[in-house]
Coordinates of N, CA, C and O in Angstrom, one line a residue:
X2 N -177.4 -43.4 -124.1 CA -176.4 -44.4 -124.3 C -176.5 -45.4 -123.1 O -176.8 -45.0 -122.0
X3 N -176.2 -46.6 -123.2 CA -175.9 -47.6 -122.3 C -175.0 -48.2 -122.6 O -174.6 -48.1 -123.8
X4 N -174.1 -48.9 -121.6 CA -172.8 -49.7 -121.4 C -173.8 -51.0 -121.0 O -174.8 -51.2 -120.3
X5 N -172.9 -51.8 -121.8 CA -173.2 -53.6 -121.7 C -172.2 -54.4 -121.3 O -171.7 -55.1 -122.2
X6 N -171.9 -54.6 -119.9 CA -170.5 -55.2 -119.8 C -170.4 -56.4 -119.4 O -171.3 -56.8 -118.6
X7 N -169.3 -57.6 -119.8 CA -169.3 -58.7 -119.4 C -169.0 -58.6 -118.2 O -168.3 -57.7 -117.9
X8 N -169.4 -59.5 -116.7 CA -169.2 -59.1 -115.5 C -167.8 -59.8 -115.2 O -167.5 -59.6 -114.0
X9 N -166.9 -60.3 -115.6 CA -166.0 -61.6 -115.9 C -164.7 -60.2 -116.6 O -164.8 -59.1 -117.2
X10 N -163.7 -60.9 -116.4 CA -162.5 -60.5 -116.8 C -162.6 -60.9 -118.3 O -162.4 -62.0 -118.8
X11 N -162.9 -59.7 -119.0 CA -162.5 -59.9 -120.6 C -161.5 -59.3 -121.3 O -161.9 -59.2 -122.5
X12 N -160.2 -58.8 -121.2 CA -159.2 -58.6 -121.2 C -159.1 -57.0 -121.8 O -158.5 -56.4 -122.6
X13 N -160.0 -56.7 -120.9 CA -160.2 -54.7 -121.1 C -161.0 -54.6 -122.5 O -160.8 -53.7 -123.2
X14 N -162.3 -55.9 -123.0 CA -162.7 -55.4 -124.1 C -164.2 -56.2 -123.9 O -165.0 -56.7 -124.7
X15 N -164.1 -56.2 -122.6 CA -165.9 -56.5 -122.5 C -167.0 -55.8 -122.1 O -167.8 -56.3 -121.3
X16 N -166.9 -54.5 -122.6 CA -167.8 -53.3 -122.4 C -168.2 -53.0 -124.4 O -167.4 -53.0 -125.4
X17 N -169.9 -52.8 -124.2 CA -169.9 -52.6 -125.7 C -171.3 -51.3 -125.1 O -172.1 -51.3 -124.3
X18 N -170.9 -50.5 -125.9 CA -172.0 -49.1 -125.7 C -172.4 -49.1 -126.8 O -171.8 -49.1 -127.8
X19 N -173.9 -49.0 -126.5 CA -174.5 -49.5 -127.6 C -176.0 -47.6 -127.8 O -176.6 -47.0 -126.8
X20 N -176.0 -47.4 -128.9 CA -176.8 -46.0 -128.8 C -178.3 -46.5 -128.8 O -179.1 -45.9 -128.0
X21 N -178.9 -47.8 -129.9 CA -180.1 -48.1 -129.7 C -180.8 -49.2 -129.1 O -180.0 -50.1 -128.9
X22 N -182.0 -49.5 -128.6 CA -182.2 -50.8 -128.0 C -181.9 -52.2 -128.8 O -181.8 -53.3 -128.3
X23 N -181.8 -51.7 -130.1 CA -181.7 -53.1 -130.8 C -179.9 -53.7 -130.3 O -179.4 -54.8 -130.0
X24 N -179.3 -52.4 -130.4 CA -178.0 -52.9 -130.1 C -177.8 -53.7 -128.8 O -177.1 -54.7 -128.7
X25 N -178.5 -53.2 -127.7 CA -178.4 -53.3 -126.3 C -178.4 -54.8 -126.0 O -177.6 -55.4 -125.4
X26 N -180.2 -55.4 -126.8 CA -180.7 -56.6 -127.4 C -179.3 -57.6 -127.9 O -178.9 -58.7 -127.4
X27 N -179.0 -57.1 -128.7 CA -177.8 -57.9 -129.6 C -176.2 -58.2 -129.0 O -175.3 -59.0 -129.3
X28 N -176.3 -57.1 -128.2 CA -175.3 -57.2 -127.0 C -175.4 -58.1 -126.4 O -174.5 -58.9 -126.4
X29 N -176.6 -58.2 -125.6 CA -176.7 -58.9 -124.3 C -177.0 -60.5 -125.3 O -176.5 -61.5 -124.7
X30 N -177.7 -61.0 -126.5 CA -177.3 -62.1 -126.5 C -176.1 -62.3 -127.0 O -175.8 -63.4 -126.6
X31 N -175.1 -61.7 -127.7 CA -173.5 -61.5 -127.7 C -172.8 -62.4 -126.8 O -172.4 -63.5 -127.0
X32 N -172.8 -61.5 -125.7 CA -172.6 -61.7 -124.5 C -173.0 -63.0 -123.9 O -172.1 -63.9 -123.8
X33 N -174.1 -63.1 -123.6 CA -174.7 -64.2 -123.0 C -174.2 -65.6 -123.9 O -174.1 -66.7 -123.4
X34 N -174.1 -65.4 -125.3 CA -174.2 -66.5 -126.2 C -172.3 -66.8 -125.8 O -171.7 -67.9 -125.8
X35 N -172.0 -66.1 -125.7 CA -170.4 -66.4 -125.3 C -169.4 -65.8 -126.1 O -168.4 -66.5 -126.2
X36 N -169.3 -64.6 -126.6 CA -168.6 -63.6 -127.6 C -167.3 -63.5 -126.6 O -166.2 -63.8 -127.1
X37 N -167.4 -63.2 -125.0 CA -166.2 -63.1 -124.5 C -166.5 -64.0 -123.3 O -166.8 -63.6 -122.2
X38 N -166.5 -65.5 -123.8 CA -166.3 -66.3 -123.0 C -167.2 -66.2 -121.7 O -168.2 -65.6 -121.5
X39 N -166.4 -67.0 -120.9 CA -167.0 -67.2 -119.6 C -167.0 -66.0 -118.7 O -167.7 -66.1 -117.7
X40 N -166.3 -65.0 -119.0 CA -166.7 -63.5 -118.7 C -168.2 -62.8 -118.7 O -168.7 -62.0 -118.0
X41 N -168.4 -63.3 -119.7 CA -170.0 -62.4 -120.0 C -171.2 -63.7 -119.9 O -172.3 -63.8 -120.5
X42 N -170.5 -64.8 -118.8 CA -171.4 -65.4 -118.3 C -173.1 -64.6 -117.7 O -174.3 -65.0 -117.8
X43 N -172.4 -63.5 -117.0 CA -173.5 -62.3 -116.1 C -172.6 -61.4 -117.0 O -171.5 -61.3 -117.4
X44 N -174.1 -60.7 -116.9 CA -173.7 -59.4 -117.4 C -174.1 -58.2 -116.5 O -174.7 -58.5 -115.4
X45 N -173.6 -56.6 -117.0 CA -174.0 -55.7 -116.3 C -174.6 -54.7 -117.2 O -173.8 -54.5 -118.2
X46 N -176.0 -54.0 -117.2 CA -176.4 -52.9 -117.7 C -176.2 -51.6 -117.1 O -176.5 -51.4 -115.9
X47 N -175.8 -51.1 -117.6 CA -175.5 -49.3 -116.8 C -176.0 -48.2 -118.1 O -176.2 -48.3 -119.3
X48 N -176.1 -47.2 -117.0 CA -175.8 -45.6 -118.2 C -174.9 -45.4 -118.6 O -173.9 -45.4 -117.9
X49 N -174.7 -45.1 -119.7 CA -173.2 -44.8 -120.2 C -173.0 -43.4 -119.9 O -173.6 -42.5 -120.3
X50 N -171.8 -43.4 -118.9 CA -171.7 -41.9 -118.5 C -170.6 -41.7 -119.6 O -169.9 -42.5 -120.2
X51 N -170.6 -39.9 -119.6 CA -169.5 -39.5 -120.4 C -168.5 -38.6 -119.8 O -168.5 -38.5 -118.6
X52 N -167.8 -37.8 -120.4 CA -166.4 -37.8 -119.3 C -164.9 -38.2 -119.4 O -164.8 -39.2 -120.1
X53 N -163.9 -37.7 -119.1 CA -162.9 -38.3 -119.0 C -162.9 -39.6 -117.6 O -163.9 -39.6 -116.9
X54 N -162.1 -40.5 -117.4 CA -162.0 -41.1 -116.9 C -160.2 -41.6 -116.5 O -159.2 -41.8 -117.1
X55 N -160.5 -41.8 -115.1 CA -158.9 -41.8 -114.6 C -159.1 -43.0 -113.5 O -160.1 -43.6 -113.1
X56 N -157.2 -43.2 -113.2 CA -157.9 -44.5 -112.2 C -156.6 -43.6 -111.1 O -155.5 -43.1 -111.4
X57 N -157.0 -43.8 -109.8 CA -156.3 -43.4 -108.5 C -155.9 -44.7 -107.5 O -156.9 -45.1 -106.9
X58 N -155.3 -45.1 -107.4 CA -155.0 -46.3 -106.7 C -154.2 -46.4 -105.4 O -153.0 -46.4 -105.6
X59 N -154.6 -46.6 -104.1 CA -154.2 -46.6 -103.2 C -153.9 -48.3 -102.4 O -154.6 -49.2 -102.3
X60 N -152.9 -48.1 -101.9 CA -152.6 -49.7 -101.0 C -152.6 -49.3 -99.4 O -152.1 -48.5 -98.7
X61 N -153.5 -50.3 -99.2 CA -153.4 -50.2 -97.0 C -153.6 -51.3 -96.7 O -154.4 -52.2 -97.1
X62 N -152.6 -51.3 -95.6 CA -152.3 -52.6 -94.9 C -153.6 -52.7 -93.1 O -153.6 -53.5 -92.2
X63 N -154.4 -51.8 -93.4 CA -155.3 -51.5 -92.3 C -154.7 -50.7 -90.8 O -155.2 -50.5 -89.7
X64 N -153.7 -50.5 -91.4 CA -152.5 -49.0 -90.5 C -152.7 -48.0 -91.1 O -153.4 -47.0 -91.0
X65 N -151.8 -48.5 -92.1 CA -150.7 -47.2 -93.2 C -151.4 -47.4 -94.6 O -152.1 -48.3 -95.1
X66 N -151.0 -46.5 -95.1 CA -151.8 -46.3 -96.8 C -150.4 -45.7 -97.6 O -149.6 -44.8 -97.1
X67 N -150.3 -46.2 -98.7 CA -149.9 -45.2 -100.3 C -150.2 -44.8 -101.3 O -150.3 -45.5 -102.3
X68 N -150.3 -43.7 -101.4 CA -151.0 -43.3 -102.9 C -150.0 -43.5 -103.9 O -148.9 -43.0 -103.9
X69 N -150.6 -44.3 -104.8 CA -149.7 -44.9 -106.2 C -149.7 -43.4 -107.5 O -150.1 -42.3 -107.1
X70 N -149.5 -43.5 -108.5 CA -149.2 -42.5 -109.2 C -151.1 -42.6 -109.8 O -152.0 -43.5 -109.6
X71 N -151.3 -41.4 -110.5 CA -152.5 -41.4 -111.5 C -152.6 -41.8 -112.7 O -151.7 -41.5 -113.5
X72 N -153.8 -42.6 -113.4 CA -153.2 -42.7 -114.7 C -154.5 -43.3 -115.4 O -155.4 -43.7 -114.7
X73 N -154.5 -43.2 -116.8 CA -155.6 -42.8 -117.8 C -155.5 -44.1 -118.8 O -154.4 -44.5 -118.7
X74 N -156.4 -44.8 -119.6 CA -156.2 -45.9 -120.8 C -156.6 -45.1 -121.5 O -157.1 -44.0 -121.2
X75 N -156.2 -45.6 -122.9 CA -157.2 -45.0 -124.1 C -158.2 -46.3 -123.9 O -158.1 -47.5 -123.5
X76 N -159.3 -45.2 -124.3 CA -160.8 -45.8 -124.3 C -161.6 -46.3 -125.3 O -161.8 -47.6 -125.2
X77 N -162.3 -45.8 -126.3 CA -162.6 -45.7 -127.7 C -162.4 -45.4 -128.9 O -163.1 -44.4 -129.0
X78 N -161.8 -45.7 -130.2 CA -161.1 -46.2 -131.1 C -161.9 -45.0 -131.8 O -163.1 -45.1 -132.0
X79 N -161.2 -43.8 -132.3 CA -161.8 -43.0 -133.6 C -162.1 -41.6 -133.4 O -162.0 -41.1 -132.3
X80 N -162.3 -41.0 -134.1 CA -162.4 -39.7 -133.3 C -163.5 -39.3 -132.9 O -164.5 -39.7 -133.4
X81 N -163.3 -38.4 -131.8 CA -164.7 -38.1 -131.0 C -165.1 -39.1 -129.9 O -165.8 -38.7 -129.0
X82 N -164.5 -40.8 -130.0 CA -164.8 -41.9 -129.1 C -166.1 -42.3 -129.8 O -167.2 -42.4 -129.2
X83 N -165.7 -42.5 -131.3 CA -166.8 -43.2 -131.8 C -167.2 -44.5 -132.2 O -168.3 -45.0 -132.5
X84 N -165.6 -45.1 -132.0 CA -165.8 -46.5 -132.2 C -165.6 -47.7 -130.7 O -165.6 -47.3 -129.5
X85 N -165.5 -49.1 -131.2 CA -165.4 -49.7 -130.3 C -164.3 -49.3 -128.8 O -163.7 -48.3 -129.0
X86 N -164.0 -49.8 -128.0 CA -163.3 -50.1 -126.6 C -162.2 -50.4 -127.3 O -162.2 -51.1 -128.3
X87 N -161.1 -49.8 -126.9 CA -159.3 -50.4 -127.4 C -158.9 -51.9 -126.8 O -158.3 -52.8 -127.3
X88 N -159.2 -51.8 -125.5 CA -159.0 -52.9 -124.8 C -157.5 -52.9 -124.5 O -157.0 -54.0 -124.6
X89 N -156.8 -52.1 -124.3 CA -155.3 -52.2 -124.1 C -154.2 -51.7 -125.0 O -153.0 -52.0 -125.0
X90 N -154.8 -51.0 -125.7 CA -153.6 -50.0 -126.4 C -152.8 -49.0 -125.5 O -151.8 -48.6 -126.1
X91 N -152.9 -48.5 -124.3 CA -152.0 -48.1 -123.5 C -152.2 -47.4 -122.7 O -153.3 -46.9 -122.8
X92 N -151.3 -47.0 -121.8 CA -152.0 -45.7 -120.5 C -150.7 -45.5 -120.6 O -149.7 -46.0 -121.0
X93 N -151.3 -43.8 -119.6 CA -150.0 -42.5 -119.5 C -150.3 -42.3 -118.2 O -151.4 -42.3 -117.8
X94 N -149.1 -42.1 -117.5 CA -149.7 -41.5 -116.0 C -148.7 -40.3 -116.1 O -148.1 -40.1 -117.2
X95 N -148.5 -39.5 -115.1 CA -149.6 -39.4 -114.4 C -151.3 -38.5 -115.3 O -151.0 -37.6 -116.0
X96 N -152.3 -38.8 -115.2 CA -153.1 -38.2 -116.1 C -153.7 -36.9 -115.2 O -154.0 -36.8 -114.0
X97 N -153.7 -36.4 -115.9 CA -154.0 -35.0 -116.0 C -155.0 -34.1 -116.1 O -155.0 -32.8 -116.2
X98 N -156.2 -35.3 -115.9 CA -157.6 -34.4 -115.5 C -157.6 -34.7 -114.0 O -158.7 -34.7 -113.5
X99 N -156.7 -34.9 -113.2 CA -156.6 -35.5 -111.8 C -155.4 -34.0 -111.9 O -154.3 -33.9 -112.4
X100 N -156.1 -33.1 -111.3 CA -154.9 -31.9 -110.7 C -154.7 -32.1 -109.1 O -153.7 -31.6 -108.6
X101 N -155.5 -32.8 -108.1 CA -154.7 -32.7 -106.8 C -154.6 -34.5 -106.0 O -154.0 -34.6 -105.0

């Protein structure tokens, strides 16, 4: 698998995982041709890793630091994570594959 992502702020829906090269192909001119705007001006190729996925967020002032709470998006539309990116249907914190 590979991840095809617009390098640009595309509103949590400019990542497209694509399984064959034709897709990868059709992505990147997608992308490039302007599907999500001036976002996927540059793009990024990666491995599509798999996994749960969590975000941990800390703030420092270059003193002091805070650890903010944990917390999870939904990711892929279907069961198993077989369809597209949700792009913002919602997150739960604290998430729960984060135990310490």
């Amino acid at each position: 698998h590979v991840a095809v992502k617009a390098d640009g702020l595309a509103a949590g829906k400019g990542v497209i995982i694509c399984d064959k090269k034709e897709q990868v192909l059709e992505s990147i001119d997608e992308m490039l041709g302007g599907k999500f705007g001036s976002a996927g001006h540059r793009i990024v190729v990666e491995r599509y890793m798999t996994g749960p996925e969590a975000s941990f967020i800390a703030m420092c002032d270059g003193k002091s630091h805070m650890q903010l709470a944990t917390s999870q998006d939904h990711k892929r539309i279907g069961d198993g994570n077989t369809g597209p990116n949700t792009g913002g249907m919602g997150a739960y914190s604290p998430a729960i594959v984060i135990d310490e």
